[in-house]
Amino acid sequence: CTRLAGKTVRLPVGPFELARRTGAIIVPVLTTREPGNRLRLHVEEPFGVGADGEEVRAGVERWASILEPYLRRYPEQWTVAEDFWQVHRCG
């Protein structure tokens, strides 16, 4: 679990586990809708995931820290397929 927008959430770890296993880097890319029926592409600083489980967790936390400002600035544009906002007990 990690913190996102003041809540404890369980974000998917698959992309970070795959990066750990393959040595690939994570390139955070988001889009936002802009006036005039336009989209804006936001490319954030790429980052790697180390070789152990704690590095996977750190990758998830880094992604959450990148995502949160967009979530706060564009809350009406946020969609998610899985309800990870439910209260989680992590341990």
Tab-separated table of C-alpha atoms in Angstrom:
chain	number	residue	atom	x	y	z
A	1	CYS	CA	0.000	0.000	0.000
A	2	THR	CA	0.999	3.592	-0.513
A	3	ARG	CA	-0.433	7.044	0.147
A	4	LEU	CA	-2.226	8.896	-2.643
A	5	ALA	CA	-4.287	12.055	-2.138
A	6	GLY	CA	-4.289	11.536	1.614
A	7	LYS	CA	-5.602	7.959	1.421
A	8	THR	CA	-3.968	4.581	1.804
A	9	VAL	CA	-4.406	2.798	-1.518
A	10	ARG	CA	-3.234	-0.394	-3.130
A	11	LEU	CA	-1.880	0.539	-6.565
A	12	PRO	CA	-1.035	-2.128	-9.153
A	13	VAL	CA	2.558	-3.355	-8.843
A	14	GLY	CA	2.717	-5.234	-12.171
A	15	PRO	CA	4.512	-2.547	-14.215
A	16	PHE	CA	7.108	-2.086	-11.486
A	17	GLU	CA	7.633	-5.831	-11.017
A	18	LEU	CA	8.078	-6.198	-14.791
A	19	ALA	CA	10.620	-3.358	-14.795
A	20	ARG	CA	12.477	-5.022	-11.916
A	21	ARG	CA	12.645	-8.369	-13.720
A	22	THR	CA	13.663	-6.967	-17.113
A	23	GLY	CA	15.749	-3.950	-16.148
A	24	ALA	CA	13.396	-1.680	-18.098
A	25	ILE	CA	12.854	1.887	-16.970
A	26	ILE	CA	9.494	3.418	-16.110
A	27	VAL	CA	8.579	6.422	-18.270
A	28	PRO	CA	5.637	8.201	-16.602
A	29	VAL	CA	3.322	9.549	-19.319
A	30	LEU	CA	-0.072	11.133	-18.695
A	31	THR	CA	-2.547	13.008	-20.890
A	32	THR	CA	-4.932	15.786	-19.958
A	33	ARG	CA	-7.808	17.254	-21.921
A	34	GLU	CA	-7.376	20.921	-22.792
A	35	PRO	CA	-9.781	23.558	-24.166
A	36	GLY	CA	-10.466	23.417	-27.877
A	37	ASN	CA	-10.832	19.617	-27.934
A	38	ARG	CA	-7.079	19.169	-27.503
A	39	LEU	CA	-4.961	16.767	-25.498
A	40	ARG	CA	-1.735	17.592	-23.714
A	41	LEU	CA	0.904	14.916	-23.259
A	42	HIS	CA	2.900	15.113	-20.021
A	43	VAL	CA	6.159	13.135	-19.914
A	44	GLU	CA	7.803	13.004	-16.501
A	45	GLU	CA	11.350	12.022	-15.584
A	46	PRO	CA	12.007	8.303	-16.233
A	47	PHE	CA	13.127	6.166	-13.320
A	48	GLY	CA	14.426	2.673	-12.750
A	49	VAL	CA	13.369	-0.039	-10.358
A	50	GLY	CA	16.091	-1.943	-8.494
A	51	ALA	CA	16.483	-5.668	-8.048
A	52	ASP	CA	14.541	-6.331	-4.840
A	53	GLY	CA	10.991	-6.144	-3.525
A	54	GLU	CA	11.613	-2.938	-1.597
A	55	GLU	CA	12.592	-1.268	-4.868
A	56	VAL	CA	9.262	-2.330	-6.375
A	57	ARG	CA	7.489	-0.657	-3.461
A	58	ALA	CA	9.647	2.451	-3.931
A	59	GLY	CA	8.663	2.491	-7.617
A	60	VAL	CA	4.965	2.398	-6.728
A	61	GLU	CA	5.466	5.222	-4.232
A	62	ARG	CA	7.350	7.280	-6.811
A	63	TRP	CA	4.547	6.763	-9.339
A	64	ALA	CA	1.997	7.884	-6.734
A	65	SER	CA	4.026	11.041	-6.061
A	66	ILE	CA	4.083	11.805	-9.806
A	67	LEU	CA	0.382	11.049	-10.260
A	68	GLU	CA	-0.940	13.003	-7.273
A	69	PRO	CA	-0.408	16.567	-8.605
A	70	TYR	CA	-2.302	15.639	-11.794
A	71	LEU	CA	-5.073	14.026	-9.781
A	72	ARG	CA	-5.434	17.172	-7.692
A	73	ARG	CA	-5.248	19.558	-10.665
A	74	TYR	CA	-7.541	17.562	-12.978
A	75	PRO	CA	-9.853	15.521	-10.702
A	76	GLU	CA	-12.660	15.517	-13.268
A	77	GLN	CA	-10.365	13.771	-15.758
A	78	TRP	CA	-9.433	10.885	-13.469
A	79	THR	CA	-10.752	7.438	-14.323
A	80	VAL	CA	-9.713	4.100	-12.927
A	81	ALA	CA	-10.839	0.567	-13.761
A	82	GLU	CA	-10.232	-0.880	-10.292
A	83	ASP	CA	-11.542	0.590	-7.055
A	84	PHE	CA	-8.302	1.024	-5.135
A	85	TRP	CA	-9.808	3.839	-3.045
A	86	GLN	CA	-11.404	1.354	-0.672
A	87	VAL	CA	-9.862	1.266	2.783
A	88	HIS	CA	-6.951	-1.166	2.951
A	89	ARG	CA	-5.178	-2.761	5.837
A	90	CYS	CA	-1.595	-3.209	4.797
A	91	GLY	CA	1.024	-5.139	6.593
